């Protein structure tokens, strides 16, 4: 993967996340957002906050060689739509700046992070970025099922439609 691939993948995640937030505000109540749905992070709200925090903690702290002062993460701080949207915008903006400034050689630079098991692990920046991208996909899959269970159509998250891609024939 090259730098442009990473930028495009994060652009996709950011757009899907924004689409989810915009759509969910219109179709479900805050009570439905915080209701325990028996998913990994229990509620849609906490799943979204987790996704945003994973991006924040890895890109704005671990990759920068900093300790995240928000560990353990204070999920209780995000109790309104505005708080959730503001946090998403803040993290998205920081990530875009990081991806704008990153150089090819940065992808192989080591990142150190103490994982939940208490062990300090090392991985290259490129693997940390892939982890952040796939972590969002994994939890988004959990979240997409919740509106379906409520008989509500969730927002489209397909790569081709979100990124306005066209099929190219004859390549």
mmCIF file of C-alpha atoms in Angstrom:
data_model
loop_
_atom_site.group_PDB
_atom_site.id
_atom_site.type_symbol
_atom_site.label_atom_id
_atom_site.label_comp_id
_atom_site.label_asym_id
_atom_site.label_seq_id
_atom_site.Cartn_x
_atom_site.Cartn_y
_atom_site.Cartn_z
ATOM 1 C CA UNK A 1 0.000 0.000 0.000
ATOM 2 C CA UNK A 2 1.210 3.472 -0.741
ATOM 3 C CA UNK A 3 0.378 6.771 0.946
ATOM 4 C CA UNK A 4 -2.461 7.577 -1.439
ATOM 5 C CA UNK A 5 -4.120 4.249 -0.594
ATOM 6 C CA UNK A 6 -4.051 5.051 3.124
ATOM 7 C CA UNK A 7 -5.425 8.533 2.491
ATOM 8 C CA UNK A 8 -8.264 7.120 0.399
ATOM 9 C CA UNK A 9 -9.122 4.401 2.942
ATOM 10 C CA UNK A 10 -9.332 6.945 5.758
ATOM 11 C CA UNK A 11 -11.316 9.323 3.551
ATOM 12 C CA UNK A 12 -13.777 6.459 3.037
ATOM 13 C CA UNK A 13 -14.024 5.685 6.766
ATOM 14 C CA UNK A 14 -14.505 9.363 7.587
ATOM 15 C CA UNK A 15 -17.253 9.779 5.005
ATOM 16 C CA UNK A 16 -19.090 6.632 6.109
ATOM 17 C CA UNK A 17 -18.840 7.703 9.753
ATOM 18 C CA UNK A 18 -20.169 11.170 8.901
ATOM 19 C CA UNK A 19 -22.990 9.626 6.855
ATOM 20 C CA UNK A 20 -23.868 7.367 9.806
ATOM 21 C CA UNK A 21 -23.936 10.244 12.269
ATOM 22 C CA UNK A 22 -25.994 12.438 9.924
ATOM 23 C CA UNK A 23 -28.439 9.647 9.155
ATOM 24 C CA UNK A 24 -28.781 8.217 12.648
ATOM 25 C CA UNK A 25 -29.675 11.638 14.070
ATOM 26 C CA UNK A 26 -32.650 11.727 11.715
ATOM 27 C CA UNK A 27 -33.890 8.159 12.108
ATOM 28 C CA UNK A 28 -33.346 7.113 15.734
ATOM 29 C CA UNK A 29 -33.623 8.749 19.133
ATOM 30 C CA UNK A 30 -30.748 9.349 21.536
ATOM 31 C CA UNK A 31 -32.352 6.718 23.773
ATOM 32 C CA UNK A 32 -31.975 4.205 20.934
ATOM 33 C CA UNK A 33 -28.341 5.320 20.502
ATOM 34 C CA UNK A 34 -27.471 4.507 24.117
ATOM 35 C CA UNK A 35 -29.604 1.378 24.501
ATOM 36 C CA UNK A 36 -27.683 -1.818 25.287
ATOM 37 C CA UNK A 37 -27.703 -3.870 22.056
ATOM 38 C CA UNK A 38 -25.433 -6.673 23.345
ATOM 39 C CA UNK A 39 -22.658 -5.780 20.871
ATOM 40 C CA UNK A 40 -18.960 -5.526 21.756
ATOM 41 C CA UNK A 41 -19.404 -1.944 22.996
ATOM 42 C CA UNK A 42 -23.055 -2.480 23.948
ATOM 43 C CA UNK A 43 -24.633 0.619 22.339
ATOM 44 C CA UNK A 44 -24.417 2.329 18.958
ATOM 45 C CA UNK A 45 -23.102 5.433 20.736
ATOM 46 C CA UNK A 46 -20.323 3.571 22.527
ATOM 47 C CA UNK A 47 -19.407 1.683 19.352
ATOM 48 C CA UNK A 48 -19.055 4.988 17.490
ATOM 49 C CA UNK A 49 -17.085 6.555 20.327
ATOM 50 C CA UNK A 50 -14.798 3.509 20.406
ATOM 51 C CA UNK A 51 -14.195 3.739 16.648
ATOM 52 C CA UNK A 52 -13.355 7.442 16.899
ATOM 53 C CA UNK A 53 -11.139 6.918 19.946
ATOM 54 C CA UNK A 54 -9.182 4.080 18.301
ATOM 55 C CA UNK A 55 -8.307 6.437 15.451
ATOM 56 C CA UNK A 56 -7.499 9.224 17.903
ATOM 57 C CA UNK A 57 -5.347 7.153 20.267
ATOM 58 C CA UNK A 58 -3.315 5.435 17.563
ATOM 59 C CA UNK A 59 -2.799 8.289 15.111
ATOM 60 C CA UNK A 60 -2.618 11.255 17.470
ATOM 61 C CA UNK A 61 -0.799 9.560 20.345
ATOM 62 C CA UNK A 62 0.866 6.178 19.725
ATOM 63 C CA UNK A 63 2.174 6.939 16.234
ATOM 64 C CA UNK A 64 3.421 10.287 17.564
ATOM 65 C CA UNK A 65 5.300 8.522 20.381
ATOM 66 C CA UNK A 66 2.962 9.933 23.036
ATOM 67 C CA UNK A 67 0.993 8.336 25.842
ATOM 68 C CA UNK A 68 -2.753 8.812 25.483
ATOM 69 C CA UNK A 69 -4.024 10.748 28.528
ATOM 70 C CA UNK A 70 -7.517 9.368 27.786
ATOM 71 C CA UNK A 71 -6.685 5.761 28.726
ATOM 72 C CA UNK A 72 -8.899 4.299 29.952
ATOM 73 C CA UNK A 73 -11.260 6.157 27.677
ATOM 74 C CA UNK A 74 -14.028 8.216 29.338
ATOM 75 C CA UNK A 75 -17.083 7.048 27.370
ATOM 76 C CA UNK A 76 -19.318 8.874 29.855
ATOM 77 C CA UNK A 77 -18.145 12.263 28.504
ATOM 78 C CA UNK A 78 -20.139 11.772 25.287
ATOM 79 C CA UNK A 79 -23.801 12.031 26.246
ATOM 80 C CA UNK A 80 -25.260 14.111 23.397
ATOM 81 C CA UNK A 81 -25.320 14.099 19.624
ATOM 82 C CA UNK A 82 -23.262 17.309 19.616
ATOM 83 C CA UNK A 83 -20.549 15.860 21.852
ATOM 84 C CA UNK A 84 -20.282 12.818 19.587
ATOM 85 C CA UNK A 85 -20.231 14.876 16.384
ATOM 86 C CA UNK A 86 -17.702 17.361 17.793
ATOM 87 C CA UNK A 87 -15.348 14.569 18.869
ATOM 88 C CA UNK A 88 -15.636 12.950 15.447
ATOM 89 C CA UNK A 89 -14.876 16.240 13.671
ATOM 90 C CA UNK A 90 -11.899 16.930 15.929
ATOM 91 C CA UNK A 91 -10.350 13.501 15.349
ATOM 92 C CA UNK A 92 -11.111 13.475 11.625
ATOM 93 C CA UNK A 93 -9.443 16.865 11.238
ATOM 94 C CA UNK A 94 -6.313 15.732 13.112
ATOM 95 C CA UNK A 95 -6.108 12.524 11.087
ATOM 96 C CA UNK A 96 -6.414 14.396 7.789
ATOM 97 C CA UNK A 97 -3.555 16.680 8.854
ATOM 98 C CA UNK A 98 -1.420 13.686 9.851
ATOM 99 C CA UNK A 99 -2.100 11.931 6.538
ATOM 100 C CA UNK A 100 -1.343 15.146 4.624
ATOM 101 C CA UNK A 101 2.056 15.446 6.345
ATOM 102 C CA UNK A 102 3.120 11.768 6.367
ATOM 103 C CA UNK A 103 6.048 10.721 4.190
ATOM 104 C CA UNK A 104 6.620 7.316 2.563
ATOM 105 C CA UNK A 105 9.515 6.498 4.906
ATOM 106 C CA UNK A 106 7.247 7.113 7.924
ATOM 107 C CA UNK A 107 5.266 3.975 7.072
ATOM 108 C CA UNK A 108 8.122 1.740 8.258
ATOM 109 C CA UNK A 109 8.900 3.690 11.438
ATOM 110 C CA UNK A 110 8.227 1.621 14.576
ATOM 111 C CA UNK A 111 5.312 2.399 16.867
ATOM 112 C CA UNK A 112 5.285 1.172 20.461
ATOM 113 C CA UNK A 113 2.085 0.689 22.420
ATOM 114 C CA UNK A 114 1.056 -1.079 25.590
ATOM 115 C CA UNK A 115 -1.886 -3.260 24.619
ATOM 116 C CA UNK A 116 -4.695 -4.347 26.960
ATOM 117 C CA UNK A 117 -2.668 -7.379 28.068
ATOM 118 C CA UNK A 118 -0.099 -4.968 29.565
ATOM 119 C CA UNK A 119 2.618 -5.993 27.135
ATOM 120 C CA UNK A 120 4.457 -3.323 25.145
ATOM 121 C CA UNK A 121 4.193 -4.202 21.465
ATOM 122 C CA UNK A 122 6.003 -2.840 18.433
ATOM 123 C CA UNK A 123 4.670 -2.495 14.899
ATOM 124 C CA UNK A 124 5.405 -0.282 11.896
ATOM 125 C CA UNK A 125 3.225 2.765 11.264
ATOM 126 C CA UNK A 126 1.705 1.110 8.179
ATOM 127 C CA UNK A 127 0.431 -1.798 10.297
ATOM 128 C CA UNK A 128 -0.953 0.590 12.914
ATOM 129 C CA UNK A 129 -2.843 2.452 10.154
ATOM 130 C CA UNK A 130 -4.212 -0.819 8.764
ATOM 131 C CA UNK A 131 -5.267 -1.805 12.298
ATOM 132 C CA UNK A 132 -7.156 1.476 12.772
ATOM 133 C CA UNK A 133 -8.901 1.116 9.403
ATOM 134 C CA UNK A 134 -9.937 -2.510 9.979
ATOM 135 C CA UNK A 135 -10.993 -1.870 13.585
ATOM 136 C CA UNK A 136 -13.549 0.604 12.282
ATOM 137 C CA UNK A 137 -14.813 -1.858 9.680
ATOM 138 C CA UNK A 138 -15.224 -4.570 12.298
ATOM 139 C CA UNK A 139 -17.279 -2.448 14.664
ATOM 140 C CA UNK A 140 -19.230 -0.814 11.863
ATOM 141 C CA UNK A 141 -20.398 -4.283 10.858
ATOM 142 C CA UNK A 142 -21.869 -4.662 14.342
ATOM 143 C CA UNK A 143 -23.546 -1.270 14.111
ATOM 144 C CA UNK A 144 -25.126 -1.827 10.712
ATOM 145 C CA UNK A 145 -27.145 -4.740 12.083
ATOM 146 C CA UNK A 146 -28.836 -2.624 14.757
ATOM 147 C CA UNK A 147 -30.943 -0.406 12.454
ATOM 148 C CA UNK A 148 -31.875 -3.515 10.441
ATOM 149 C CA UNK A 149 -33.110 -5.151 13.663
ATOM 150 C CA UNK A 150 -35.205 -2.018 14.223
ATOM 151 C CA UNK A 151 -36.598 -2.339 10.664
ATOM 152 C CA UNK A 152 -34.699 0.807 9.623
ATOM 153 C CA UNK A 153 -32.492 1.012 6.529
ATOM 154 C CA UNK A 154 -28.973 2.098 7.592
ATOM 155 C CA UNK A 155 -26.970 4.481 5.420
ATOM 156 C CA UNK A 156 -25.108 3.028 2.452
ATOM 157 C CA UNK A 157 -21.525 2.154 3.270
ATOM 158 C CA UNK A 158 -20.467 0.588 -0.026
ATOM 159 C CA UNK A 159 -17.074 1.739 -1.305
ATOM 160 C CA UNK A 160 -18.303 2.432 -4.827
ATOM 161 C CA UNK A 161 -21.224 4.595 -3.796
ATOM 162 C CA UNK A 162 -19.569 6.392 -0.867
ATOM 163 C CA UNK A 163 -16.432 7.189 -2.847
ATOM 164 C CA UNK A 164 -18.436 7.903 -6.027
ATOM 165 C CA UNK A 165 -16.501 5.258 -7.931
ATOM 166 C CA UNK A 166 -17.494 4.017 -11.363
ATOM 167 C CA UNK A 167 -16.908 0.569 -12.754
ATOM 168 C CA UNK A 168 -14.265 0.659 -15.451
ATOM 169 C CA UNK A 169 -14.737 -1.957 -18.122
ATOM 170 C CA UNK A 170 -12.172 -3.152 -20.593
ATOM 171 C CA UNK A 171 -9.120 -2.635 -18.382
#
